[in-house]
């Protein structure tokens, strides 16, 4: 019998106006000890998989072995030099956002552009303030990075009225829908994670979903994909799901405390689910609380810290990846088109699933910077743009 529970965690208004500085690998002695503790709830090596788990295994493995090739544009207009671009980031304390911001600065530099990052600090009011400041400063183009257009609607209206080219990264659906977005298959990410959990638990999934309230794409992308699988009795008749919500402004504290309390209240929970900037914090909290062996984590983004957690067997067991730096170059390419009055194009962003069995395919650079897509996209875009390093 399925169980889906939803709770809304309260938070103060003041909490929404700050985004704490990202903690960098604050492990301590508890981490060293946790390396030696095997994670429970794994399927026994000789246990036969149920038909549902076998089907889930096949589906998950497809995303672990898919061939990566260039499916992006074959041509691009010559870049206009000397442009000033503002990137309004949802929250730079989240590494998935910070990776894209850094790469947009890098790509812009190759084109002779000045790219400035404005941190929205996990707060829609701060994001709207940043957007309006970019409009006032008369930037040549503006990028909204994981910022829902409906939460900054007055700034969006001003940008469009001022005829400033506006593009988004990772928002799935924009208002108005004439604003172009660079995205990938979010639902496929979510489906793959659900199938992986079913496979590795032989259909016995009791998942804690840590659902962010600010990211439209997470709620309507990855979560939809995961939910559609875990709540389908034909795919997992015994799956149980508990949903806990939290705001981006509380990323440094709330996901970890929610997970710790949930495990203490219900020891039958065997999986946790959220994007990697959240999952890495959950992992730290469980390690510090001595609960690292009680739950496995399924994340998405495959940031460097999460890749190391997976490699070391510390809570997070799997992550669904998009090459975030590739995403950023794709945004810059489409923004160049917009500023020249040309339509944007499908950038063909690939996706992949990583666990301990295939993480060895990543280079040392990817382990320290996140998955790069298995292709030299930087060289491909530089060739399109006619520029050197």
Coordinates of C-alpha atoms in Angstrom, one line a residue, residues 38-290:
X38 CA 28.7 -0.3 5.6
X39 CA 25.3 1.0 4.5
X40 CA 22.4 -1.2 5.4
X41 CA 19.3 -2.0 3.4
X42 CA 21.3 -3.2 0.4
X43 CA 20.0 -6.2 -1.6
X44 CA 21.9 -9.3 -0.7
X45 CA 24.3 -10.3 -3.5
X46 CA 22.5 -13.7 -4.1
X47 CA 19.0 -12.4 -3.6
X48 CA 16.9 -12.8 -6.8
X49 CA 15.4 -9.5 -8.0
X50 CA 11.7 -9.2 -8.3
X51 CA 10.3 -8.7 -11.8
X52 CA 9.7 -5.0 -10.9
X53 CA 13.2 -4.6 -9.6
X54 CA 14.7 -6.3 -12.7
X55 CA 12.8 -3.9 -14.9
X56 CA 14.0 -1.0 -12.8
X57 CA 17.6 -2.2 -13.1
X58 CA 17.3 -2.3 -16.8
X59 CA 15.9 1.2 -17.0
X60 CA 18.5 2.7 -14.6
X61 CA 21.4 1.0 -16.4
X62 CA 20.4 2.6 -19.7
X63 CA 21.3 6.0 -18.2
X64 CA 24.5 4.7 -16.8
X65 CA 25.9 3.5 -20.1
X66 CA 24.3 5.8 -22.8
X67 CA 26.7 7.0 -25.5
X68 CA 27.6 10.7 -25.3
X69 CA 28.0 12.6 -28.5
X70 CA 27.6 16.1 -29.7
X71 CA 24.0 16.9 -30.4
X72 CA 24.3 20.7 -30.2
X73 CA 24.2 23.3 -33.0
X74 CA 26.3 23.0 -36.1
X75 CA 26.7 26.8 -36.6
X76 CA 26.4 30.0 -34.6
X77 CA 26.5 33.7 -35.5
X78 CA 29.8 35.5 -35.0
X79 CA 29.8 36.8 -31.4
X80 CA 29.3 40.5 -30.8
X81 CA 32.3 41.8 -28.8
X82 CA 32.2 44.0 -25.7
X83 CA 28.9 42.9 -24.3
X84 CA 27.9 43.2 -20.7
X85 CA 25.9 40.3 -19.3
X86 CA 24.3 39.9 -15.9
X87 CA 23.7 36.5 -14.4
X88 CA 21.0 36.5 -11.7
X89 CA 21.8 33.3 -9.7
X90 CA 19.2 31.6 -7.4
X91 CA 21.8 31.0 -4.7
X92 CA 25.6 30.9 -5.0
X93 CA 25.8 28.8 -1.8
X94 CA 24.4 25.9 -3.9
X95 CA 27.3 24.5 -5.9
X96 CA 25.0 23.5 -8.8
X97 CA 24.3 27.2 -9.3
X98 CA 27.8 28.3 -8.6
X99 CA 29.2 25.9 -11.2
X100 CA 27.0 27.4 -13.9
X101 CA 27.9 30.9 -12.9
X102 CA 31.6 30.3 -13.0
X103 CA 31.3 28.7 -16.4
X104 CA 29.2 31.6 -17.9
X105 CA 32.0 34.0 -16.7
X106 CA 34.5 31.7 -18.4
X107 CA 32.5 31.4 -21.7
X108 CA 31.9 35.2 -21.7
X109 CA 35.5 35.9 -21.3
X110 CA 36.3 33.8 -24.4
X111 CA 33.9 36.1 -26.3
X112 CA 35.3 39.3 -24.9
X113 CA 32.2 39.9 -22.8
X114 CA 32.0 41.1 -19.2
X115 CA 29.8 38.7 -17.2
X116 CA 28.8 39.7 -13.7
X117 CA 27.1 37.3 -11.3
X118 CA 24.4 38.7 -9.0
X119 CA 23.6 36.4 -6.1
X120 CA 19.9 36.0 -5.3
X121 CA 20.8 34.4 -1.9
X122 CA 18.0 31.8 -2.1
X123 CA 15.3 34.6 -1.6
X124 CA 12.9 35.6 -4.3
X125 CA 13.0 39.2 -3.1
X126 CA 16.7 39.3 -3.4
X127 CA 16.5 37.7 -6.8
X128 CA 14.0 40.3 -8.0
X129 CA 16.2 43.1 -6.5
X130 CA 19.2 41.7 -8.4
X131 CA 17.2 41.5 -11.7
X132 CA 16.0 45.1 -11.3
X133 CA 19.5 46.3 -10.6
X134 CA 20.7 44.6 -13.8
X135 CA 18.0 46.4 -15.7
X136 CA 18.9 49.7 -14.1
X137 CA 22.5 49.2 -15.0
X138 CA 21.5 48.6 -18.7
X139 CA 23.2 45.3 -19.2
X140 CA 23.1 44.0 -22.8
X141 CA 21.7 40.7 -21.8
X142 CA 20.4 39.0 -18.6
X143 CA 20.4 35.3 -17.5
X144 CA 18.1 34.0 -14.8
X145 CA 19.8 31.0 -13.4
X146 CA 17.4 28.6 -11.6
X147 CA 15.2 31.5 -10.9
X148 CA 11.4 31.0 -11.4
X149 CA 10.2 33.8 -13.7
X150 CA 6.8 34.0 -11.8
X151 CA 8.6 34.9 -8.5
X152 CA 10.4 37.9 -10.2
X153 CA 7.5 38.8 -12.5
X154 CA 7.8 42.6 -12.1
X155 CA 11.5 42.5 -13.0
X156 CA 10.8 40.2 -15.9
X157 CA 8.2 42.7 -17.2
X158 CA 10.6 45.6 -16.9
X159 CA 13.4 43.7 -18.8
X160 CA 11.0 42.8 -21.6
X161 CA 9.7 46.4 -21.8
X162 CA 13.3 47.6 -22.0
X163 CA 13.9 45.1 -24.8
X164 CA 16.9 43.5 -22.9
X165 CA 17.5 40.0 -24.2
X166 CA 16.5 37.6 -21.4
X167 CA 17.2 33.9 -21.1
X168 CA 16.9 31.3 -18.3
X169 CA 18.8 28.3 -17.3
X170 CA 17.0 25.4 -15.7
X171 CA 13.5 26.8 -15.2
X172 CA 11.5 24.3 -17.3
X173 CA 8.6 26.7 -17.9
X174 CA 8.7 30.4 -18.2
X175 CA 6.1 33.2 -17.9
X176 CA 5.7 34.5 -20.5
X177 CA 6.6 31.4 -22.4
X178 CA 8.4 33.5 -25.1
X179 CA 11.4 33.7 -22.8
X180 CA 13.8 30.9 -23.9
X181 CA 15.2 28.4 -21.5
X182 CA 18.2 26.0 -21.7
X183 CA 17.2 22.7 -20.1
X184 CA 17.6 19.0 -20.2
X185 CA 15.3 16.0 -19.4
X186 CA 14.5 16.6 -15.7
X187 CA 11.8 14.0 -15.5
X188 CA 14.2 11.4 -17.0
X189 CA 16.6 12.3 -14.1
X190 CA 13.8 11.6 -11.6
X191 CA 12.7 8.4 -13.2
X192 CA 16.2 7.1 -13.3
X193 CA 16.7 7.8 -9.6
X194 CA 13.4 6.1 -8.7
X195 CA 14.4 3.0 -10.8
X196 CA 17.8 2.9 -9.2
X197 CA 16.2 2.9 -5.7
X198 CA 13.8 0.2 -6.6
X199 CA 16.6 -1.9 -8.1
X200 CA 19.0 -1.6 -5.2
X201 CA 16.3 -2.2 -2.6
X202 CA 14.6 -5.0 -4.6
X203 CA 11.3 -3.0 -4.5
X204 CA 11.4 -2.2 -0.8
X205 CA 11.7 1.5 -1.0
X206 CA 10.8 3.8 1.9
X207 CA 11.9 7.2 0.6
X208 CA 12.3 10.5 2.3
X209 CA 11.8 13.3 -0.3
X210 CA 13.4 16.6 0.7
X211 CA 11.5 18.9 -1.7
X212 CA 12.7 22.4 -2.1
X213 CA 9.8 25.0 -2.2
X214 CA 11.6 27.6 -4.4
X215 CA 12.8 25.6 -7.4
X216 CA 10.0 25.2 -9.9
X217 CA 12.1 22.8 -12.0
X218 CA 12.7 20.4 -9.1
X219 CA 9.0 20.3 -8.1
X220 CA 7.8 19.9 -11.7
X221 CA 10.8 18.1 -13.2
X222 CA 12.8 15.6 -11.2
X223 CA 10.2 15.1 -8.5
X224 CA 7.4 14.4 -11.1
X225 CA 9.7 11.8 -12.7
X226 CA 10.5 10.1 -9.4
X227 CA 6.9 10.3 -8.1
X228 CA 5.4 8.8 -11.3
X229 CA 7.6 5.7 -10.8
X230 CA 7.4 5.2 -7.1
X231 CA 3.6 5.7 -6.9
X232 CA 3.0 3.3 -9.8
X233 CA 1.9 -0.1 -8.4
X234 CA 3.0 -1.8 -11.5
X235 CA 6.5 -0.6 -11.0
X236 CA 6.8 -0.6 -7.2
X237 CA 3.8 -2.0 -5.3
X238 CA 5.4 -1.7 -1.9
X239 CA 7.1 1.7 -2.2
X240 CA 6.5 4.3 0.5
X241 CA 7.2 8.0 0.1
X242 CA 7.3 10.8 2.7
X243 CA 7.7 14.4 1.5
X244 CA 9.2 17.1 3.6
X245 CA 9.5 20.7 2.2
X246 CA 12.1 23.3 2.9
X247 CA 13.1 26.8 1.5
X248 CA 16.3 27.5 -0.3
X249 CA 17.3 30.2 2.3
X250 CA 17.6 27.4 4.9
X251 CA 19.8 25.1 2.7
X252 CA 22.7 24.9 5.2
X253 CA 20.6 23.7 8.1
X254 CA 17.1 22.5 7.4
X255 CA 17.6 19.5 5.0
X256 CA 20.1 17.9 7.4
X257 CA 17.9 18.4 10.5
X258 CA 14.8 17.1 8.7
X259 CA 16.6 14.0 7.6
X260 CA 18.1 13.3 11.1
X261 CA 14.7 13.8 12.8
X262 CA 12.9 11.7 10.2
X263 CA 15.3 8.7 10.6
X264 CA 15.1 8.9 14.3
X265 CA 11.3 8.9 14.2
X266 CA 11.1 6.2 11.4
X267 CA 14.1 3.8 11.2
X268 CA 12.4 2.1 8.3
X269 CA 13.3 5.0 5.9
X270 CA 16.0 3.6 3.7
X271 CA 16.4 6.3 1.0
X272 CA 16.8 10.1 0.9
X273 CA 16.2 12.2 -2.2
X274 CA 17.1 15.8 -3.1
X275 CA 19.5 17.7 -5.3
X276 CA 23.2 17.4 -4.5
X277 CA 23.7 20.7 -2.8
X278 CA 21.0 19.5 -0.4
X279 CA 22.1 15.9 -0.3
X280 CA 25.7 16.7 0.6
X281 CA 24.5 18.6 3.6
X282 CA 22.2 15.8 4.6
X283 CA 25.2 13.4 4.3
X284 CA 27.3 15.6 6.6
X285 CA 24.4 15.8 9.2
X286 CA 23.9 12.0 9.2
X287 CA 27.6 11.3 9.5
X288 CA 27.8 13.7 12.4
X289 CA 24.8 12.1 14.1
X290 CA 26.1 8.6 13.7

